[in-house]
XYZ file of C-alpha atoms in Angstrom:
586
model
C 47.305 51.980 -67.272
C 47.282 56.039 -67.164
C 48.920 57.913 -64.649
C 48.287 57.181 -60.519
C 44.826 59.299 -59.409
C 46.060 62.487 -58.517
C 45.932 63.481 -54.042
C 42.942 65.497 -52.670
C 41.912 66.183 -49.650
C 40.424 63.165 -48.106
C 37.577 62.467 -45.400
C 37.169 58.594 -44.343
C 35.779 59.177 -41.743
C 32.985 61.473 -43.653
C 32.876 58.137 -45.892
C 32.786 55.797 -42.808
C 30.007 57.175 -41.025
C 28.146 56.969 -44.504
C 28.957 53.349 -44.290
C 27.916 52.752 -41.162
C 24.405 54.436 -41.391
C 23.776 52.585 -44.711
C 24.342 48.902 -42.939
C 22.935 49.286 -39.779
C 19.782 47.489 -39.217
C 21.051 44.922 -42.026
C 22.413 42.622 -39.555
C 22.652 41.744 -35.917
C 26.068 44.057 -34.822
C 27.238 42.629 -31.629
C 28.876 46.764 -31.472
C 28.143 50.112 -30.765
C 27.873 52.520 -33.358
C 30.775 54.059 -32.427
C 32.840 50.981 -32.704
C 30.681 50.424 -36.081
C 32.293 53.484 -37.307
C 35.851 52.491 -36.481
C 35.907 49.360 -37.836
C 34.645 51.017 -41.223
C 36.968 53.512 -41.456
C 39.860 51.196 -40.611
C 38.343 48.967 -43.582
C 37.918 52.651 -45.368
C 41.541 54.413 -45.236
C 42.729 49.856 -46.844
C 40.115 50.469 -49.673
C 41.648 54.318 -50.185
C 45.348 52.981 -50.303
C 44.964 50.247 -52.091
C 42.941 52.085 -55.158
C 46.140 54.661 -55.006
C 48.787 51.901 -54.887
C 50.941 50.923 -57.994
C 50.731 48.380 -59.114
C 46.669 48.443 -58.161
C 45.944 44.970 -56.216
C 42.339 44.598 -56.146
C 42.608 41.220 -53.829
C 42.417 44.076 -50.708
C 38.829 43.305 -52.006
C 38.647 40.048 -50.415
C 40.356 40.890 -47.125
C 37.563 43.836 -46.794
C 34.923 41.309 -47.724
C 36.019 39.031 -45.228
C 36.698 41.697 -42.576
C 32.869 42.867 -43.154
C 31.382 39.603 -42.703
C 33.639 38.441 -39.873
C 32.145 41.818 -38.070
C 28.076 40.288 -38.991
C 27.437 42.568 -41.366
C 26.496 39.299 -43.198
C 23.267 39.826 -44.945
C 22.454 40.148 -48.849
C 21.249 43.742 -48.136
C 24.328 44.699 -46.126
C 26.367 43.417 -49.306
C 24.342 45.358 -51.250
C 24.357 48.491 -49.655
C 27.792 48.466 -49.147
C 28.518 48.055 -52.825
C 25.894 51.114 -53.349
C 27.637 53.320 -50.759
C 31.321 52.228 -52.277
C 30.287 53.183 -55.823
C 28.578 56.217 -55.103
C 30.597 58.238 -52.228
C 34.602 56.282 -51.748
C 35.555 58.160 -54.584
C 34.021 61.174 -53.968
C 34.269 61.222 -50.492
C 38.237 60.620 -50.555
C 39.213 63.290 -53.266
C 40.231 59.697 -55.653
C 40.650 61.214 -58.895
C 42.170 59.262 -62.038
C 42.389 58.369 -65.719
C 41.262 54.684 -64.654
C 40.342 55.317 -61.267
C 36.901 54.503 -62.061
C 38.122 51.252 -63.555
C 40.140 50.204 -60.143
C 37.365 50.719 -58.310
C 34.658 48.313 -60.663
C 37.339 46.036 -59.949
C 37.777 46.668 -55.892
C 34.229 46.569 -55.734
C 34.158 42.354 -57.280
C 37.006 41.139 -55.152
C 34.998 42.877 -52.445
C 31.981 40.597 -53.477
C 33.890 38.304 -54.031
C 35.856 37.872 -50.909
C 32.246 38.462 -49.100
C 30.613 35.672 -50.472
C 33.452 33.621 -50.178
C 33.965 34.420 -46.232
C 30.028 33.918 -45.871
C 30.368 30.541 -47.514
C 33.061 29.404 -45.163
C 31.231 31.111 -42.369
C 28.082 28.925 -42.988
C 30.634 25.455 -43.366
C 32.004 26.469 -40.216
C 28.573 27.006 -38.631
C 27.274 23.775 -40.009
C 30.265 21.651 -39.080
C 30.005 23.145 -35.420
C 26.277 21.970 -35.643
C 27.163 18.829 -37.088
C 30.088 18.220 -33.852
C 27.551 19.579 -31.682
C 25.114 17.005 -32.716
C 27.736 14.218 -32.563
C 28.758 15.506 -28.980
C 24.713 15.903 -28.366
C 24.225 11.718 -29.900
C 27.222 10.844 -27.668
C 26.143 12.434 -24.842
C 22.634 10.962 -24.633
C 23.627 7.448 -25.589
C 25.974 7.455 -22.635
C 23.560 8.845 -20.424
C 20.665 5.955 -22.199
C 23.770 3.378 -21.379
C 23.624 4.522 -17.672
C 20.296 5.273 -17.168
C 19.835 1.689 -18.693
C 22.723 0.579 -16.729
C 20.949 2.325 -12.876
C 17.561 0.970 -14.303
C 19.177 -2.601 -14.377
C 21.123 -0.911 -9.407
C 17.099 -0.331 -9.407
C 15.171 -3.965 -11.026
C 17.704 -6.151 -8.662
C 18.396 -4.038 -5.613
C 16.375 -1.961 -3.277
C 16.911 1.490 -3.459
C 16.921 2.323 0.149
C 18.699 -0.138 1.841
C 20.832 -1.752 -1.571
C 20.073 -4.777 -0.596
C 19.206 -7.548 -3.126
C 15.543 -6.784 -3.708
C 12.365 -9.473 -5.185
C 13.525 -9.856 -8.545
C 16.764 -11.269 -7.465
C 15.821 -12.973 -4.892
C 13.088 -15.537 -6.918
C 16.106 -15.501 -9.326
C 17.979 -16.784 -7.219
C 15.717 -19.128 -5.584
C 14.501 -20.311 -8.458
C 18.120 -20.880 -9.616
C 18.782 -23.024 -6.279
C 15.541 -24.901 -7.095
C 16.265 -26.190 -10.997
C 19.972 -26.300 -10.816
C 20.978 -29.542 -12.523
C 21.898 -32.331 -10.890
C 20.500 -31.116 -7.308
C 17.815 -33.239 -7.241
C 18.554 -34.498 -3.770
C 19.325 -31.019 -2.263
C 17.670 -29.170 -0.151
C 17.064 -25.136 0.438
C 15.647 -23.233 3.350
C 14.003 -19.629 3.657
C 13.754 -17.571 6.427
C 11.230 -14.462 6.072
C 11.337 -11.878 8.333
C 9.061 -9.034 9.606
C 9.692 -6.415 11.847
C 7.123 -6.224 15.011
C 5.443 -3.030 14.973
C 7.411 -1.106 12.925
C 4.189 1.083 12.116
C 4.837 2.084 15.819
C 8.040 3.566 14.538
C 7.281 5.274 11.468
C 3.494 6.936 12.495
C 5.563 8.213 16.331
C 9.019 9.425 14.437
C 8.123 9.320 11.160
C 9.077 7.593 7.830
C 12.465 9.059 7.566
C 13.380 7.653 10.783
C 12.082 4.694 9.875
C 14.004 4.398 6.727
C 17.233 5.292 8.211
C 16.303 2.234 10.551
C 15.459 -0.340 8.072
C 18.734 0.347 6.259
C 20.538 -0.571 9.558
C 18.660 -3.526 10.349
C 19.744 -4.244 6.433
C 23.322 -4.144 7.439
C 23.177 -6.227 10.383
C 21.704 -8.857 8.563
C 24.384 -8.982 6.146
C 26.619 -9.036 8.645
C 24.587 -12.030 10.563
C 24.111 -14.239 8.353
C 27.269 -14.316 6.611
C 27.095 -15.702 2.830
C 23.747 -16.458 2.876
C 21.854 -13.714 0.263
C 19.744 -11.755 2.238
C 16.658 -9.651 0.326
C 14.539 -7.068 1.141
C 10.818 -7.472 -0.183
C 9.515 -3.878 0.754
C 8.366 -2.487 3.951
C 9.976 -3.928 6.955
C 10.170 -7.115 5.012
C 13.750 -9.418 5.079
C 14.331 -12.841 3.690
C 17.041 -15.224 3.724
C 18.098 -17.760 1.532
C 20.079 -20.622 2.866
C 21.073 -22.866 -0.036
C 22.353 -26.777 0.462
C 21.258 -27.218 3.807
C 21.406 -30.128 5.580
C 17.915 -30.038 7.605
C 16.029 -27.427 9.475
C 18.738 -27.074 12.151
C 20.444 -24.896 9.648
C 17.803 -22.813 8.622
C 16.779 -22.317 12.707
C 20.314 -21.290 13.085
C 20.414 -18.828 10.400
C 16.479 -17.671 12.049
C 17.959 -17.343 15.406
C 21.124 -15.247 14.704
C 19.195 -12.759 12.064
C 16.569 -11.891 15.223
C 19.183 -11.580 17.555
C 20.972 -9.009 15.182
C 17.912 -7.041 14.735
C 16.893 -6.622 18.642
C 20.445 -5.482 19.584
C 19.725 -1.755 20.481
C 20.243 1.008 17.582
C 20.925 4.202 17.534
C 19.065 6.262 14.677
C 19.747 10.167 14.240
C 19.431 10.443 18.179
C 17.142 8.259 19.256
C 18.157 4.869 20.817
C 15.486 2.367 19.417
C 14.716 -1.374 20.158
C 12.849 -3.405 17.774
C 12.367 -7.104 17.429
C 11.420 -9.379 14.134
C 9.394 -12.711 13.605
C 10.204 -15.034 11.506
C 8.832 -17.516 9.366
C 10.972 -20.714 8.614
C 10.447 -23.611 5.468
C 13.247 -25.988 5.045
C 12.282 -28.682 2.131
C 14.449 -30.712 -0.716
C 13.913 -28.488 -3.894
C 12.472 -31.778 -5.926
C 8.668 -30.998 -6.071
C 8.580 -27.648 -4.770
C 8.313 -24.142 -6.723
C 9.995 -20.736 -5.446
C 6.280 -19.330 -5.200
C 5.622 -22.776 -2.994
C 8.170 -21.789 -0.673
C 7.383 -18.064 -0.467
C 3.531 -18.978 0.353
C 4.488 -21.529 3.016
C 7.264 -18.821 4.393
C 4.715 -16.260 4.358
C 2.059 -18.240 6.393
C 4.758 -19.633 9.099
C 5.803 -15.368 9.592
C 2.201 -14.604 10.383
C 1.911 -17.534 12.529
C 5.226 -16.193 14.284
C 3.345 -12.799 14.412
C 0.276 -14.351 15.891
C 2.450 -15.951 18.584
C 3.123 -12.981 20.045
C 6.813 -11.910 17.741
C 9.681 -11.641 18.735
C 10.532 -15.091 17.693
C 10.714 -17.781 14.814
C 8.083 -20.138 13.659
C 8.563 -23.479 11.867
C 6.625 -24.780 8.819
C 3.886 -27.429 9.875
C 2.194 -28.777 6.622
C -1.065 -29.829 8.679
C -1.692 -26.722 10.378
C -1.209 -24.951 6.549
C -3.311 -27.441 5.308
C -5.782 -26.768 8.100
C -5.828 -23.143 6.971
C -6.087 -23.375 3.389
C -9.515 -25.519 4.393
C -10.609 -22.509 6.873
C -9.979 -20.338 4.298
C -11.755 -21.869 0.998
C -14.530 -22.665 3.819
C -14.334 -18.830 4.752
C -14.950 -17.512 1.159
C -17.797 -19.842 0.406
C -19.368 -18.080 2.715
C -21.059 -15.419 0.458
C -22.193 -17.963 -2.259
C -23.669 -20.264 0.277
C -25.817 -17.742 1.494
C -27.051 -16.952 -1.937
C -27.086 -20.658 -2.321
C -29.595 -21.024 0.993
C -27.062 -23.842 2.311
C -27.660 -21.855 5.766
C -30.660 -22.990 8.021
C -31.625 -22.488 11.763
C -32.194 -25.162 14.691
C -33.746 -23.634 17.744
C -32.809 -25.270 21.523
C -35.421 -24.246 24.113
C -34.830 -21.970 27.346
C -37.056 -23.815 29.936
C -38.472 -22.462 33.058
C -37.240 -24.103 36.496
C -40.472 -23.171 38.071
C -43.226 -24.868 36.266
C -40.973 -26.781 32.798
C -42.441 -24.441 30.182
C -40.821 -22.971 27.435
C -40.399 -19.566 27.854
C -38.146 -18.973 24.754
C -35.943 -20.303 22.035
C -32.583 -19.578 20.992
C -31.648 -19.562 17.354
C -28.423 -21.159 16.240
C -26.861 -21.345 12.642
C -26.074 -24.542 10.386
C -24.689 -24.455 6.962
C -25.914 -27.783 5.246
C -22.600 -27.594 2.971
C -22.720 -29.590 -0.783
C -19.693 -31.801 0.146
C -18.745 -31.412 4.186
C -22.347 -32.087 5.102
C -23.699 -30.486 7.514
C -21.458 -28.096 9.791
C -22.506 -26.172 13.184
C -21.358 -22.671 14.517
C -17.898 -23.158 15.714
C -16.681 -24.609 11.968
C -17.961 -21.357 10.379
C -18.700 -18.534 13.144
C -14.956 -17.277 13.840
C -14.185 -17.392 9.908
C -17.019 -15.288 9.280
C -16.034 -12.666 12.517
C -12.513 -12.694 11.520
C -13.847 -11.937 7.444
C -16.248 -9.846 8.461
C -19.223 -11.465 6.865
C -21.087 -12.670 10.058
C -22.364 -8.946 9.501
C -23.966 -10.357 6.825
C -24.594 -14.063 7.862
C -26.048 -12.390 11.334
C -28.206 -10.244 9.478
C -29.924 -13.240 7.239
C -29.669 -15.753 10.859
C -32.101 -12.478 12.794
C -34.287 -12.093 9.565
C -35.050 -16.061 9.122
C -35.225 -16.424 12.942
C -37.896 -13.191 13.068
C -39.515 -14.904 10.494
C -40.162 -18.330 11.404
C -41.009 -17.038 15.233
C -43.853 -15.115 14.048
C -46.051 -18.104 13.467
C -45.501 -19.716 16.639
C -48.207 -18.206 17.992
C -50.658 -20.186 15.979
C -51.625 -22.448 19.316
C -53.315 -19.903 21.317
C -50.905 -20.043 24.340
C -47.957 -17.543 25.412
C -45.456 -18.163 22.350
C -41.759 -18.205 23.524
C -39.429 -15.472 22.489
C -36.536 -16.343 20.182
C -33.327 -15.582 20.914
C -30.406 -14.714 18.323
C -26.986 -13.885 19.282
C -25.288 -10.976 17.970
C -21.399 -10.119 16.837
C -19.343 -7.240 17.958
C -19.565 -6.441 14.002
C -23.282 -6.279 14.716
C -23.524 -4.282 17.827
C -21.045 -1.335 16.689
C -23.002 -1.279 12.976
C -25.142 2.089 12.358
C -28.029 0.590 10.745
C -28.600 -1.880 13.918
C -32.151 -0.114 14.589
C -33.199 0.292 12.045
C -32.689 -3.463 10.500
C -34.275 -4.862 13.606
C -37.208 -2.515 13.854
C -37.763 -2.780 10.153
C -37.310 -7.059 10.185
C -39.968 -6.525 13.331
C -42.655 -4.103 10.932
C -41.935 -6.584 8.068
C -42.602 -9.800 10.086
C -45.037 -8.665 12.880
C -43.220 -10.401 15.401
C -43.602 -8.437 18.968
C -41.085 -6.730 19.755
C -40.873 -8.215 23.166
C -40.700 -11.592 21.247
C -36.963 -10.988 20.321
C -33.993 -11.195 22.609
C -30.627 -10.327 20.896
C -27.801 -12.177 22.910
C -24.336 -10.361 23.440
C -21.420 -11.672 24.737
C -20.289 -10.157 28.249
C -16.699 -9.404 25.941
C -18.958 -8.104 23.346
C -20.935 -6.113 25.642
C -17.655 -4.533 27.709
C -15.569 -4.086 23.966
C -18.343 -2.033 22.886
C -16.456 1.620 23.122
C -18.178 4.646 22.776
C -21.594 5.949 23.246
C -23.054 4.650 19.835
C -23.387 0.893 20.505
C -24.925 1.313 24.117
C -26.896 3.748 22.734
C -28.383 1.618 19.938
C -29.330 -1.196 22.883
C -31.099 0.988 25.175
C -33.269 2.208 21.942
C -33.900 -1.480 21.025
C -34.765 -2.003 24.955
C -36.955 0.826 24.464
C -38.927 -0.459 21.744
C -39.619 -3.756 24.068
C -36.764 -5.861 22.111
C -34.744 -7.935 25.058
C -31.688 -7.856 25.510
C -29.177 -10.529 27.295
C -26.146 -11.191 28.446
C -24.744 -14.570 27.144
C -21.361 -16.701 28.377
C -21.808 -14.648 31.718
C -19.263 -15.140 33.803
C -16.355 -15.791 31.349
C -15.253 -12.416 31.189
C -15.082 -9.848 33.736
C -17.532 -11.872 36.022
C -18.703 -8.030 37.550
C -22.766 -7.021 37.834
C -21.657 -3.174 38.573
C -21.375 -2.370 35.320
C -24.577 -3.979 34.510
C -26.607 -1.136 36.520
C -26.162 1.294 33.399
C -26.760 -1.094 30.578
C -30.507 -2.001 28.794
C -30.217 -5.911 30.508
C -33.325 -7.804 30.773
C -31.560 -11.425 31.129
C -28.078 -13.088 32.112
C -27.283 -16.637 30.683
C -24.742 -17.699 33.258
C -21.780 -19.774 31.385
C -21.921 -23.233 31.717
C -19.081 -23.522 32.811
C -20.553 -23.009 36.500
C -23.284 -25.216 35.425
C -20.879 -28.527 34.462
C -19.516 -29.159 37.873
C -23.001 -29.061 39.608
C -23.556 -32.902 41.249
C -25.116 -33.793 44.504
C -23.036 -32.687 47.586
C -23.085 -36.461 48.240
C -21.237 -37.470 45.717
C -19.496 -34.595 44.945
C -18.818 -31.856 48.029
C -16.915 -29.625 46.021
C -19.767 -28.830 44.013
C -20.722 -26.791 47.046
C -18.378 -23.815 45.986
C -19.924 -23.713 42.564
C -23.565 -23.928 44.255
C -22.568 -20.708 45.792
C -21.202 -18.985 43.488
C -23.757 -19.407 41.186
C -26.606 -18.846 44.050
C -24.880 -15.209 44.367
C -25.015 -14.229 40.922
C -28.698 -15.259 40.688
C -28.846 -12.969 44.313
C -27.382 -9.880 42.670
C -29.531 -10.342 39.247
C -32.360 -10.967 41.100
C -31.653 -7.544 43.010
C -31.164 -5.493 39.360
C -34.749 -6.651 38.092
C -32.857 -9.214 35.410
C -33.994 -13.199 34.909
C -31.279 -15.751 35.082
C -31.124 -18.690 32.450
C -28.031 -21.147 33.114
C -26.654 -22.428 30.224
C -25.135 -26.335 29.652
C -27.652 -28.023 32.109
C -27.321 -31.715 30.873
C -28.879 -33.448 34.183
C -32.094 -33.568 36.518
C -29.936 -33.413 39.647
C -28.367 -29.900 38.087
C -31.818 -29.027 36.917
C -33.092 -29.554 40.993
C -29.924 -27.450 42.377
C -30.525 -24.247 39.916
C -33.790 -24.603 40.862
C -33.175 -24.330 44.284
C -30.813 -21.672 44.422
C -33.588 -19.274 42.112
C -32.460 -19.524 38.867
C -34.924 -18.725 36.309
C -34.509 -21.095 33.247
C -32.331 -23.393 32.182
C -31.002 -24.426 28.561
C -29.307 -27.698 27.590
C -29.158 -31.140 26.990
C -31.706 -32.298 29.669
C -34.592 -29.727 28.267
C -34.050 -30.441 24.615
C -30.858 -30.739 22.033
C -30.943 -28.158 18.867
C -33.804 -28.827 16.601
C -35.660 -27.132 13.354
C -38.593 -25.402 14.275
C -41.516 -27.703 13.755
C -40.132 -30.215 16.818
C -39.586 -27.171 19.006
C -43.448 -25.756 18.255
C -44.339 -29.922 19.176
C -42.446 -29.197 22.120
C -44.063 -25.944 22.770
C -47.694 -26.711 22.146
């Protein structure tokens, strides 16, 4: 090699700032420009010393290399204008002058490359192994959270939530359990299902959060009541109890009687001292021949027969009574189809004047000619259909059929009776009552004044509101008559008859049944009056009086005496169809 390149006056930083403007915008610099300009200089004044040194080391090259892409200037354009800048200016820029100072350089200027692309390579290892960890850490991480998640999904399918009590699932697991365990065929098991009594009270006056924080101590005291036994909640204010291996009903009552007294001790829920009370429904059977959704149907009916009690206490299982109800209730939703079917027909009973023994009207009353029970009156079907709420739509068809078949009793040429057809509360407090019955009237031609609608006296004082009374006096307006039945049953008062559309009571009979001569019976006397002053006061507010129940000629004579209008019963005819009343009639 030649002799060492000879001193000049040098200028890095001249150099540098070259440097600097030729990379910037190459890379993201996480520095100022200033700081740019430092580092390159630094890197500038190693490149300068180490093409002076002797012996000449070009492996400086690498260190730069690595120093320029540790500092992100880590782009194939940022290489390459560096090794433009170094070739064209270092020398020049530093004064470097030499016999084979151009060679040193060629050579600084490939370690440099070299050292670049060697720290960008490890650079991009590094990078991909921290990806790679990252993603291990990142797989980790979300199979441990899918392990608990999976794990809570598992404190969520068997417990409640709220209260952490053992919740459905677990419950019917367990029951079923108790029910097919092996060699248990003798055994018995009990259930107790409890219901809170008007907790909507609590929840719509303090609201839900109130009411949660309440459930989850009623939760606790039954725990703490009932001792091993599991206790569940269903949802709502729903509880049950299992009581596993008992030895009769006494247990389960026991278990009944010390979960209700738990929940009607006193609590105290974010200030407000509350008192609630439960029902409960209680089946105790042996687990041979029974099924966990068996027990849970039979627990559920003997809660709401708790519930219908009154609450507040327990109810036992009574297999008649359930099977009673299952028959109301198959009865109940035949209902619809026998209608469709026309299983339903009417019988008519005649309303009799006292005064001369003509029939002055008829009243309409329901059968249902059923394909296997034969034929059924009123009080099988009537309350299923008020409690359902089809007698909206069995009273409808009973006041169209009735309208109907009254039309042609005028036929005969003398005064035809009116027909009368008793009406539900459903009935009364419907919209559309007008309008069905003037429309069935336009349709059939009956007279208006051909139609009496019986309501209750409960019917007629539940009414509520303007709408229903309303709907009457219209009806009484168009000529349609309107009665009072079961008088005297309910609030036994005329007053409040001075303000309704009344053309007619139908005194209970009731007052009727104890009617006998005073010679055989004097006590009768006090009915005789009784019944003499309600036919007084009706008299005095323009209405006509039919008693109802008259089943003898000696209580025919009395309610004649005392001024009743008509009479209805046994002794003027029983329930027939139509064509024996109109024999009657005519």
């Amino acid at each position: 090699m030649g002799d060492p390149p000879s001193p000049r006056v040098s200028c890095p930083d001249t150099f540098a700032r070259a440097w600097a403007k030729a990379v910037s915008g190459t890379s993201y610099l996480p520095m100022t420009q200033a700081q740019l300009e430092e580092l390159l200089q630094r890197l500038t004044v190693r490149l300068a010393a180490a093409l002076r040194a002797e012996p000449f080391d070009p492996r400086v090259g690498h260190q730069v290399g690595a120093e320029l892409v540790a500092a992100h200037i880590a782009s194939a354009e940022g290489l390459g204008r560096t090794v433009e800048v170094v070739q064209l200016r270092l020398l020049r820029d530093l004064g470097l002058v030499g016999d084979d100072i151009s060679d040193r350089l060629a050579r600084l200027l490939a370690t440099i490359t070299t050292g670049y692309a060697r720290a960008l390579r490890d650079r991009t290892l590094d990078e991909q192994e921290s990806i790679r960890r990252a993603a291990m850490v990142a797989r980790a991480q979300a199979e441990r959270a899918l392990r608990d998640s999976e794990s809570r999904f598992r404190h969520q399918a068997t417990h409640d939530p709220l209260t952490d009590l053992p919740n459905r699932t677990l419950f019917t697991e367990r029951l079923a359990t108790a029910i097919a365990a092996p060699g248990r065929g003798s055994a018995r098991v009990g259930v107790c299902f409890l219901d809170l009594d008007r907790f909507k009270v609590v929840n719509d006056s303090l609201g839900h959060q109130l009411g949660d924080a309440l459930l989850v101590q009623v939760a606790q005291r039954l725990s703490r009541a009932v001792g091993e036994h599991l206790v569940a909640r269903l949802g709502g204010d729903e509880f049950v109890v299992l009581v596993e291996r008992t030895d009769g009903t006494d247990d389960v009552v026991k278990v009944a009687e010390a979960a209700l007294a738990a929940v009607a001790e006193p609590a105290l829920v974010e200030g407000h001292e509350l008192t609630v009370t439960a029902s409960a429904g209680i089946v105790e059977r042996p687990v041979a021949g029974t099924t966990p959704g068996e027990l849970m149907r039979a627990a559920d009916s003997t809660l709401h027969w708790a519930k219908a009690a009154g609450g507040a206490r327990w109810a036992l299982f009574d297999p008649a009574r359930h099977r009673t109800e299952l028959a109301r209730y198959a009865l109940s939703a035949a209902i619809p189809a026998a209608l469709d079917r026309g299983e339903f027909f009417l019988d008519y009973q005649p309303l009799t004047s006292l005064r001369d023994g003509t029939v002055v009207g008829v009243e309409a009353l329901v059968r249902w000619r059923h394909p296997e029970l034969g034929v059924l009156g009123p009080d099988s079907f009537i309350g299923l259909a008020e409690e359902t709420g089809l007698i909206v739509r069995l009273g409808g068809w009973v006041l169209a059929e009735a309208c109907r078949e009254a039309e042609s009793w005028a036929a005969g040429g003398g005064p035809a009776p009116f027909v009368s057809v008793n009406l539900a509360v459903r009935q009364v407090h419907r919209p559309g009552l007008v309008q069905e019955v003037r429309g069935l009237l336009a349709q059939t031609g009956l007279p208006p004044q051909r139609l009496q609608l019986e309501i209750t006296e409960s019917t007629m004082m539940s009414t509520g509101g303007e709408d229903p009374v309303r709907a009457l006096r219209m009806l009484n307006d168009l000529g349609v008559r309107i009665a009072i039945d079961d008088f005297g049953t309910g609030y036994s008062n005329l007053v409040y008859l001075r303000d309704l559309p009344v053309t007619e009571l139908k005194v209970a009979g009731e007052f009727v049944t104890r009617l006998r001569s005073p010679q055989v019976d004097p006590a009768s006397r006090n009915d005789e009056q009784i019944l003499a002053s309600l036919v007084s006061l009706a008299h005095a507010l323009d209405l006509t009086v039919t008693a109802e129940g008259v089943e003898t000629a000696d209580q025919a004579d009395l309610l004649r005496a005392i001024g009743c209008d008509a009479g209805q019963g046994w002794h003027f005819g029983k329930p027939a169809p139509a064509a024996r009343i109109l024999e009657q009639i005519r």
